[in-house]
Coordinates of C-alpha atoms in Angstrom, one line a residue:
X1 CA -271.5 147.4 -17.2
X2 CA -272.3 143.7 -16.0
X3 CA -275.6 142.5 -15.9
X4 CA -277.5 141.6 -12.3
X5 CA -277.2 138.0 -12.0
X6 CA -281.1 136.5 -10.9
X7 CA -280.5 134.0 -8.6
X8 CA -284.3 132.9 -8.7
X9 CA -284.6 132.6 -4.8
X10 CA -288.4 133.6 -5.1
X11 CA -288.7 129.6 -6.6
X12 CA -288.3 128.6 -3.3
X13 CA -290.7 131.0 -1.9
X14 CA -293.3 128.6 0.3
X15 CA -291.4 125.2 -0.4
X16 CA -290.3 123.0 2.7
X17 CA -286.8 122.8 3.5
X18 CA -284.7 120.6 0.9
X19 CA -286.5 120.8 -1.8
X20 CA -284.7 120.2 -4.2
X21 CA -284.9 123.5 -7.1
X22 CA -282.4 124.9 -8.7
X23 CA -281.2 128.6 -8.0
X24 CA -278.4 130.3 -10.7
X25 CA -277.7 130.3 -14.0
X26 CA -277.6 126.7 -15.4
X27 CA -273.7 126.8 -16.9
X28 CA -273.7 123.1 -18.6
X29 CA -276.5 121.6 -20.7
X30 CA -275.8 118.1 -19.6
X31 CA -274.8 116.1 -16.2
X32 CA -271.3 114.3 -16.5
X33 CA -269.7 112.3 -13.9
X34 CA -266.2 111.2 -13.9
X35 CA -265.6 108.4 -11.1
X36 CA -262.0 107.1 -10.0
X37 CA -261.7 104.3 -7.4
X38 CA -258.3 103.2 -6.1
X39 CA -256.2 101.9 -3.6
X40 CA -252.3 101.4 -3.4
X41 CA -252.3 98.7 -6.4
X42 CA -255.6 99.3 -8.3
X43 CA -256.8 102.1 -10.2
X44 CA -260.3 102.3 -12.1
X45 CA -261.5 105.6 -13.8
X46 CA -264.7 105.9 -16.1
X47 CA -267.0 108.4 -17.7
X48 CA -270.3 108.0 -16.9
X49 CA -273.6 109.8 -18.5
X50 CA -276.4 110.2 -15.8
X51 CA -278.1 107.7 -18.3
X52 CA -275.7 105.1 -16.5
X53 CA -276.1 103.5 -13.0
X54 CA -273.6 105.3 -10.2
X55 CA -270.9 103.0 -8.7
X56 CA -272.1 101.2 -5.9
X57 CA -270.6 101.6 -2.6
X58 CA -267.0 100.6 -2.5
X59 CA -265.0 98.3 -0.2
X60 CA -263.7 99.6 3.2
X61 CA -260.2 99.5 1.7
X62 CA -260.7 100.8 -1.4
X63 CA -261.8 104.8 -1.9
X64 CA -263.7 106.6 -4.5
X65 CA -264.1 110.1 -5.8
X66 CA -267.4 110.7 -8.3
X67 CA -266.8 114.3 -9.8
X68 CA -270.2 116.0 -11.0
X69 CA -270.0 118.6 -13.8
X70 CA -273.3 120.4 -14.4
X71 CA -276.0 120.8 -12.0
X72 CA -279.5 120.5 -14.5
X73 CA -280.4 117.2 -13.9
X74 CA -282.3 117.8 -10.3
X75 CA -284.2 114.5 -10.4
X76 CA -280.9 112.7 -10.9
X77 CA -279.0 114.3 -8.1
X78 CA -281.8 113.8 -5.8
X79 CA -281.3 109.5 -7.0
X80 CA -277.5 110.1 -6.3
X81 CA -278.2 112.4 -2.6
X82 CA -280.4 108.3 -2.0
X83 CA -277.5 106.1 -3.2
X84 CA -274.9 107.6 -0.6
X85 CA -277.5 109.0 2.2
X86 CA -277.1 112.4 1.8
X87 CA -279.2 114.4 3.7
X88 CA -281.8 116.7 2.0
X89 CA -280.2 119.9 2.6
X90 CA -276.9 119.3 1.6
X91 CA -278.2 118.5 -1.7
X92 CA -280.3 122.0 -1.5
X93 CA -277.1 123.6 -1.3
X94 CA -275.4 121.4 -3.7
X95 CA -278.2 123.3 -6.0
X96 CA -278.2 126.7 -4.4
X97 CA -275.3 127.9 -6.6
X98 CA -274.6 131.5 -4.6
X99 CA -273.2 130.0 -1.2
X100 CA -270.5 131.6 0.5
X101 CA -268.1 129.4 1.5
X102 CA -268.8 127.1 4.8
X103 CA -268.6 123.5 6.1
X104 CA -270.9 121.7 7.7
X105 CA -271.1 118.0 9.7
X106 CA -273.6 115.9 8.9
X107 CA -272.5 113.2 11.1
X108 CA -271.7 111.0 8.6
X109 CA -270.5 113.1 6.1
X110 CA -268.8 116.5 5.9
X111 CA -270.0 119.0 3.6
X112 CA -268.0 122.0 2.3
X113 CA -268.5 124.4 -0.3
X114 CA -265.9 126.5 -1.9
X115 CA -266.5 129.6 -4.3
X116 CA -263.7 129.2 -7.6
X117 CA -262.6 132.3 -9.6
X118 CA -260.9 132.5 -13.2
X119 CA -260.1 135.3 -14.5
X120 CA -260.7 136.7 -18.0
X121 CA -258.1 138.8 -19.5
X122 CA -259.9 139.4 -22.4
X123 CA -263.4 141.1 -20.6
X124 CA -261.4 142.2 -17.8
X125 CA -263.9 140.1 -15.8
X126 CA -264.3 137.5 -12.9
X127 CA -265.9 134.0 -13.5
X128 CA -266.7 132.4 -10.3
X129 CA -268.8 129.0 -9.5
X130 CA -269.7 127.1 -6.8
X131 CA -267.9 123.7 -5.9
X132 CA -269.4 121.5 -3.1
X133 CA -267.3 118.7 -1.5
X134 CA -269.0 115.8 0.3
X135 CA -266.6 113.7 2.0
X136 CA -267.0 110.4 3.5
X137 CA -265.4 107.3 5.6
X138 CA -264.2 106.0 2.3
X139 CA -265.5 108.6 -1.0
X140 CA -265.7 111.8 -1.9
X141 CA -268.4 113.9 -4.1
X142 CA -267.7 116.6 -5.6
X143 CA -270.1 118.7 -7.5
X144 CA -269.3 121.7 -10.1
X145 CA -271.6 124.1 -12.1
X146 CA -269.7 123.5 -15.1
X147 CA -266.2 121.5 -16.5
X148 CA -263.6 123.9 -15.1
X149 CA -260.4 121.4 -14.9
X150 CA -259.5 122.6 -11.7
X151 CA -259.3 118.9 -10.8
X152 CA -257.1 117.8 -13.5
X153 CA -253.6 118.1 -11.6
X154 CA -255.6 116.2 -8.8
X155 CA -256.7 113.2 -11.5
X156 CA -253.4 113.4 -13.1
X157 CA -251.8 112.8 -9.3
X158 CA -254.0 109.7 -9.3
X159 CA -253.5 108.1 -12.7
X160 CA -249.6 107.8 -11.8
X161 CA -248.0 104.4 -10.7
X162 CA -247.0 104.6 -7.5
X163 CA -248.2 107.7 -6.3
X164 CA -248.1 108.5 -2.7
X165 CA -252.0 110.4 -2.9
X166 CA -253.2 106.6 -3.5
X167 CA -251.6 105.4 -0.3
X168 CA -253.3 108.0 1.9
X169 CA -256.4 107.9 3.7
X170 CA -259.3 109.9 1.5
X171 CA -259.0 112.7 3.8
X172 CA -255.9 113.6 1.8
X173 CA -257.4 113.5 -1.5
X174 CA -260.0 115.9 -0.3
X175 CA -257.1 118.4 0.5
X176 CA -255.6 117.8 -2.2
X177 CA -259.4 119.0 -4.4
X178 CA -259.6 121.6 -1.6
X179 CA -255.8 122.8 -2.5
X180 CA -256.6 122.6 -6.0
X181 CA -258.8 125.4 -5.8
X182 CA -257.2 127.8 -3.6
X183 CA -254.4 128.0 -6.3
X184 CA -256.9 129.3 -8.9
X185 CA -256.8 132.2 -6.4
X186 CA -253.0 132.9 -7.2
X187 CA -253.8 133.1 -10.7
X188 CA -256.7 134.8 -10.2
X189 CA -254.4 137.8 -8.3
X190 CA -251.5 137.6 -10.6
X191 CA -253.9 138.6 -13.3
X192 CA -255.8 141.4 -11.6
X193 CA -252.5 142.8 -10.5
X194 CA -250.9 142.5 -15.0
X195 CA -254.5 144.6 -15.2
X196 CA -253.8 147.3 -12.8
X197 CA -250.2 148.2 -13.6
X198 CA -251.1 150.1 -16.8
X199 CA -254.2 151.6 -14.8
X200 CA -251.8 153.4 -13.0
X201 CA -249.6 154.3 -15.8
X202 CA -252.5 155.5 -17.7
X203 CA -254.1 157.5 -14.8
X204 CA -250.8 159.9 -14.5
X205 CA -250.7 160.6 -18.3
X206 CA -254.2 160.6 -19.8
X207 CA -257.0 160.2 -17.3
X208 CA -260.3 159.7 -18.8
X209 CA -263.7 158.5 -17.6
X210 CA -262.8 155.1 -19.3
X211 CA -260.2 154.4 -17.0
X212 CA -262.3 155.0 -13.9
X213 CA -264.9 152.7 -15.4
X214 CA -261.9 150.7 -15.6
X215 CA -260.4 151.0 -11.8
X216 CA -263.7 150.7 -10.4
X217 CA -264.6 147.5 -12.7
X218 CA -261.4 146.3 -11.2
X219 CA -262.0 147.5 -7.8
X220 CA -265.6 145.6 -7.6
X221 CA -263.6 142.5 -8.4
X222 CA -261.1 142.5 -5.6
X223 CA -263.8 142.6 -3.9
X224 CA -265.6 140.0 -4.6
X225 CA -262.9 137.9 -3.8
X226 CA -262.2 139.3 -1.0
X227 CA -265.9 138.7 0.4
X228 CA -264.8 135.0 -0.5
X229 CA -261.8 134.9 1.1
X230 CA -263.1 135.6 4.8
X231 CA -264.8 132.6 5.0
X232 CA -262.9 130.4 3.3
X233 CA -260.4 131.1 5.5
X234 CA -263.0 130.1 8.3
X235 CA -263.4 126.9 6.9
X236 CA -259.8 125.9 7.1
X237 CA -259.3 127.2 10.6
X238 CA -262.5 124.9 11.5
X239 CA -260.7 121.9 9.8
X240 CA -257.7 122.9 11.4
X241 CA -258.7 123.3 15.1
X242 CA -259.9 119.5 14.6
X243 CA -263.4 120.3 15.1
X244 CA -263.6 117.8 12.0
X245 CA -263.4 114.2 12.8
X246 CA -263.1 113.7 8.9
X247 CA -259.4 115.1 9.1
X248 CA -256.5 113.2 10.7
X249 CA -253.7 114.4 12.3
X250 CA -251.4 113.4 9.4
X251 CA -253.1 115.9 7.2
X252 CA -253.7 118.5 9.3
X253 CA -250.0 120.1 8.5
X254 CA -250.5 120.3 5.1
X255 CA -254.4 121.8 5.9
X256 CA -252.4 124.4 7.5
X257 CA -250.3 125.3 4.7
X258 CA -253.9 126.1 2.4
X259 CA -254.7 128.2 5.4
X260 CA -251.5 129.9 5.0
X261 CA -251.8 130.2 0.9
X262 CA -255.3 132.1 1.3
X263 CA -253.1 134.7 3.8
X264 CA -250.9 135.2 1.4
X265 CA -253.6 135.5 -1.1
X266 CA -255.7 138.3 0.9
X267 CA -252.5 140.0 1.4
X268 CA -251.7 140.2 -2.3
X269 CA -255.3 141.3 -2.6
X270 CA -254.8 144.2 -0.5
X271 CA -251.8 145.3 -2.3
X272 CA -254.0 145.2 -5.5
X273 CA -256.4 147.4 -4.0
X274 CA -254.0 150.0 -2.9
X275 CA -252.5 150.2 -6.5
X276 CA -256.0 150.7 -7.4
X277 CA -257.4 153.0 -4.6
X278 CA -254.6 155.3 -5.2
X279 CA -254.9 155.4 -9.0
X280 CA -258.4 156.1 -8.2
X281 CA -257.1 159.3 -5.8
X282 CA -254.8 160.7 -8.9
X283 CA -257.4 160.2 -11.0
X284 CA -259.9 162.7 -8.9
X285 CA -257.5 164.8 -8.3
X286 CA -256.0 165.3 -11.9
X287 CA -259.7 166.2 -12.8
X288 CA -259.9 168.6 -9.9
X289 CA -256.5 170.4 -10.5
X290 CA -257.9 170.5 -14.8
X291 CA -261.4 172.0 -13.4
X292 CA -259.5 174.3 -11.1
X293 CA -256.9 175.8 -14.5
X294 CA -259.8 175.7 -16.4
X295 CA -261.7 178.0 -13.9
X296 CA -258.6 180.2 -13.3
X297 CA -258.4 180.7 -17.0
X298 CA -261.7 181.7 -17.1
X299 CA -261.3 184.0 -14.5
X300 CA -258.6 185.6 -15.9
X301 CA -260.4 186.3 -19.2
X302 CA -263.1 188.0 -16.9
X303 CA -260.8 190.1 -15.3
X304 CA -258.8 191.0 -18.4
X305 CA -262.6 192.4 -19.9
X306 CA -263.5 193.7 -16.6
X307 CA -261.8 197.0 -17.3
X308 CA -262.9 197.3 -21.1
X309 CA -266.2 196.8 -19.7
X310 CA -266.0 199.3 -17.4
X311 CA -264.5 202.1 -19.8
X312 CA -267.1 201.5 -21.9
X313 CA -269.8 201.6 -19.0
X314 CA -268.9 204.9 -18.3
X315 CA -268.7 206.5 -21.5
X316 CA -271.6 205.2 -22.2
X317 CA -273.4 207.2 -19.9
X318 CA -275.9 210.2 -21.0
X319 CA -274.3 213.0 -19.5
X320 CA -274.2 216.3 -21.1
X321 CA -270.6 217.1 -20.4
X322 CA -268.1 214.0 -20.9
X323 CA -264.6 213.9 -21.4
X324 CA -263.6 213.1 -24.7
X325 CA -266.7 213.7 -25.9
X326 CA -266.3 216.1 -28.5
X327 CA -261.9 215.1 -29.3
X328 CA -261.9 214.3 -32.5
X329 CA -260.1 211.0 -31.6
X330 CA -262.2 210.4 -28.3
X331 CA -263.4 207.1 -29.6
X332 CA -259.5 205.5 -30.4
X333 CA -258.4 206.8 -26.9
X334 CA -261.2 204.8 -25.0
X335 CA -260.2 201.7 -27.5
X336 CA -256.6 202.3 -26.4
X337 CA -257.3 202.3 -23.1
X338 CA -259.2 199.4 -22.7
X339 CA -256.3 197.8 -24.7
X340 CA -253.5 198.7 -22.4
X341 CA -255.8 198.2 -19.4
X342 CA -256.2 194.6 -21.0
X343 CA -252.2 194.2 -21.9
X344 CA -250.9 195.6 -18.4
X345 CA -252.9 193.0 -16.7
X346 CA -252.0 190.3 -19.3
X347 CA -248.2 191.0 -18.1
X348 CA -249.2 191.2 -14.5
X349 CA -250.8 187.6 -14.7
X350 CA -248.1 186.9 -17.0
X351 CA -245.5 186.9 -14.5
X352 CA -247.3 185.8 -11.8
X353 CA -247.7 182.7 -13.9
X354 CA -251.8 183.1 -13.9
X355 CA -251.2 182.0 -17.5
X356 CA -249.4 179.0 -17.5
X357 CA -250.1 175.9 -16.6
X358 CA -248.3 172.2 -16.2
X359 CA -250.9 170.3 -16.9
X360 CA -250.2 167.8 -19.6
X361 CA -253.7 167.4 -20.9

C-alpha cells in the first residue's frame, strides 16, 4: 500500500500571499540550472550551480531557455523570480509542488504548469512531478522537482546545425517543452496497458486477493492521470482559442495537434480502465459463484445427514413399545437405513449434478 504523501500546506497557514515556502517532498538535494541561448547562427549552452550568477537578460533577437532542476534552494529562486520580474505568486506556485495543471497571464509573462508521469514497471507504480513553464517576449523558465530528461530530445533539437526550432520565434520552443511532456503520457499508457493484460489472464484462471490489490493499485493510477488530463487539456484549448498573446498564429497548428495527442491519450486511458473494470467484475464474481459451490456443497452434506439424524431422533425416543426394539438386529437395520437414506440421495444429487462442479479452483 502507498504511503500518504504530506504536502505541508499547514506551513503556509497565516503567511501573506507569495511567500515563498516550500510544499512537497524535496526530490533533489541541490539546485542545477542548464541555460541555452541561441538564434539562427549562434548557440551557447552552460551548466550553471546556483553558486553562479544567472545570465543576464538577452538581446531582442536572440532567446534563452534557463531549465531549473530541483526546487530546495527558496532564497535563490526568490533572486531568480527579481532578475526576470516574476511576480510573487507565480514563484509560490513554482514551489507549491501539487498543482493541477493551469495557465495563467501575468501580463508580461505566461505561466503554465504541467503535471509529468513515468511509470515504474518494477513497483507497478506512478511517479509524477510538477513542471512550471514561464514564458516570455524572448526566454523561457522552466522549473522541475527533479532531473527527469524529459527535455533532452528538446536540447538535442537545439544543439543541431541548422535546425529549424532555432529559426522560430520562442513561442515554438515552449511547444516544443510543452510536447515533450505530453508524450511521457503515451509511455506512461503503453505501460499501464503491458500491466493489465496478464491481470486479466490471471483473473479467469486463478483469482486471488493479490490480484485485486493488483487491479485496484492499477485502477487508482488511471486515475490519477486521468484527474490530470482534464485540465491539461484545458490549458491547450485556452492556448488554442488565442486567449494567449504569447502564441502566434504560426504555432497554433501544431498546439492543436498536443491537444489532439492528450484525446488520444484519455481515450487509451479509458480503454485501460475497461480492461481493468471488467477484470475487476470476473474477479467478484468468480468469488461469488466459489462461495455459492462451496455453500451448495455444504448444504448437501446437511441434507445427506438430515435423515440419519432424524432415524436416530426417533429411536432415540423413551417409549415403552418401539419398533425394532427388542430384533435382535434392530440396531444394524436403523444403521442401514440411514445408509441407504444417505446413498439414495447421494444418486438423486448425483444426477442432478448437485455434486459437480466446473469450477477450476
Amino acid at each position: 500500500m502507498k504511503k500518504r504523501r504530506s504536502t505541508s500546506h499547514s506551513r503556509k497557514a497565516g503567511l501573506p500571499p507569495g511567500t515563498l515556502v516550500h510544499i512537497g517532498e524535496i526530490r533533489a538535494d541541490h539546485t542545477t540550472l542548464t541555460s541555452i541561448s541561441y538564434d539562427s547562427a549562434h548557440f551557447t549552452e552552460k551548466l550553471l550551480s546556483t553558486v553562479e550568477p544567472t545570465p543576464q537578460r538577452v538581446g531582442p533577437h536572440e532567446f534563452t531557455w534557463l531549465d531549473v532542476r530541483g526546487l530546495r534552494d527558496v532564497t535563490w529562486l526568490g533572486n531568480l523570480g527579481k532578475q526576470f520580474n516574476l511576480h510573487p505568486l507565480i514563484l509560490e506556485d513554482i514551489l507549491n509542488t501539487h498543482q493541477r495543471s493551469k495557465v495563467e497571464d501575468y501580463g508580461d509573462v505566461l505561466f503554465c504548469v504541467v503535471r509529468l508521469f513515468a511509470w515504474d514497471a518494477t513497483s507497478q507504480s506512478l511517479e509524477s512531478d510538477q513542471i512550471s513553464l514561464v514564458l516570455g517576449r524572448n526566454f523561457v523558465l522552466s522549473f522541475q522537482e527533479r532531473s527527469t530528461g524529459v527535455f533532452e530530445p528538446v536540447r538535442e533539437r537545439l544543439r543541431a546545425p541548422g535546425t529549424p526550432l532555432r529559426n522560430k520565434p520562442i513561442d515554438h520552443l515552449a511547444h516544443a517543452l510543452i510536447d515533450s511532456i505530453v508524450d511521457r503520457y503515451f509511455l506512461v499508457v503503453e505501460g499501464l496497458d503491458t500491466a493489465a493484460a496478464p491481470v486479466e489472464d490471471a483473473v479467469l484462471t486463478h483469482p486471488t486477493p493479490a490480484i485485486l490489490r493488483t487491479i485496484n493499485g492499477l485502477r487508482h493510477e488511471v486515475q490519477t492521470i486521468r484527474r490530470a488530463i482534464t485540465p491539461l487539456r484545458e490549458v491547450l484549448m485556452t492556448l488554442n482559442r488565442g486567449e494567449s498573446r504569447f502564441f502566434g498564429d504560426e504555432v497554433r497548428p501544431y498546439l492543436r495537434d498536443v491537444l489532439d495527442h492528450t484525446m488520444h491519450v484519455q481515450e487509451d486511458l479509458d480503454s485501460v480502465r475497461d480492461v481493468l473494470s471488467g477484470a475487476l467484475e470476473i474477479y467478484l464474481s468468480s468469488v461469488s459463484n466459489r462461495l455459492n459451490l462451496e455453500v451448495r456443497v455444504l448444504a448437501v452434506l446437511t441434507t445427506l445427514f438430515l435423515p440419519a439424524t432424524l432415524i436416530a431422533g426417533v429411536f432415540g425416543m423413551n417409549f415403552q413399545d418401539m419398533p425394532w426394539r427388542d430384533v435382535h438386529d434392530g440396531f444394524w437395520l436403523a444403521i442401514s437405513l440411514m445408509a441407504v437414506t444417505a446413498t439414495v440421495l447421494a444418486a438423486i444429487f448425483w444426477r442432478r449434478k448437485w455434486l459437480k462442479t466446473d469450477d477450476p479452483n
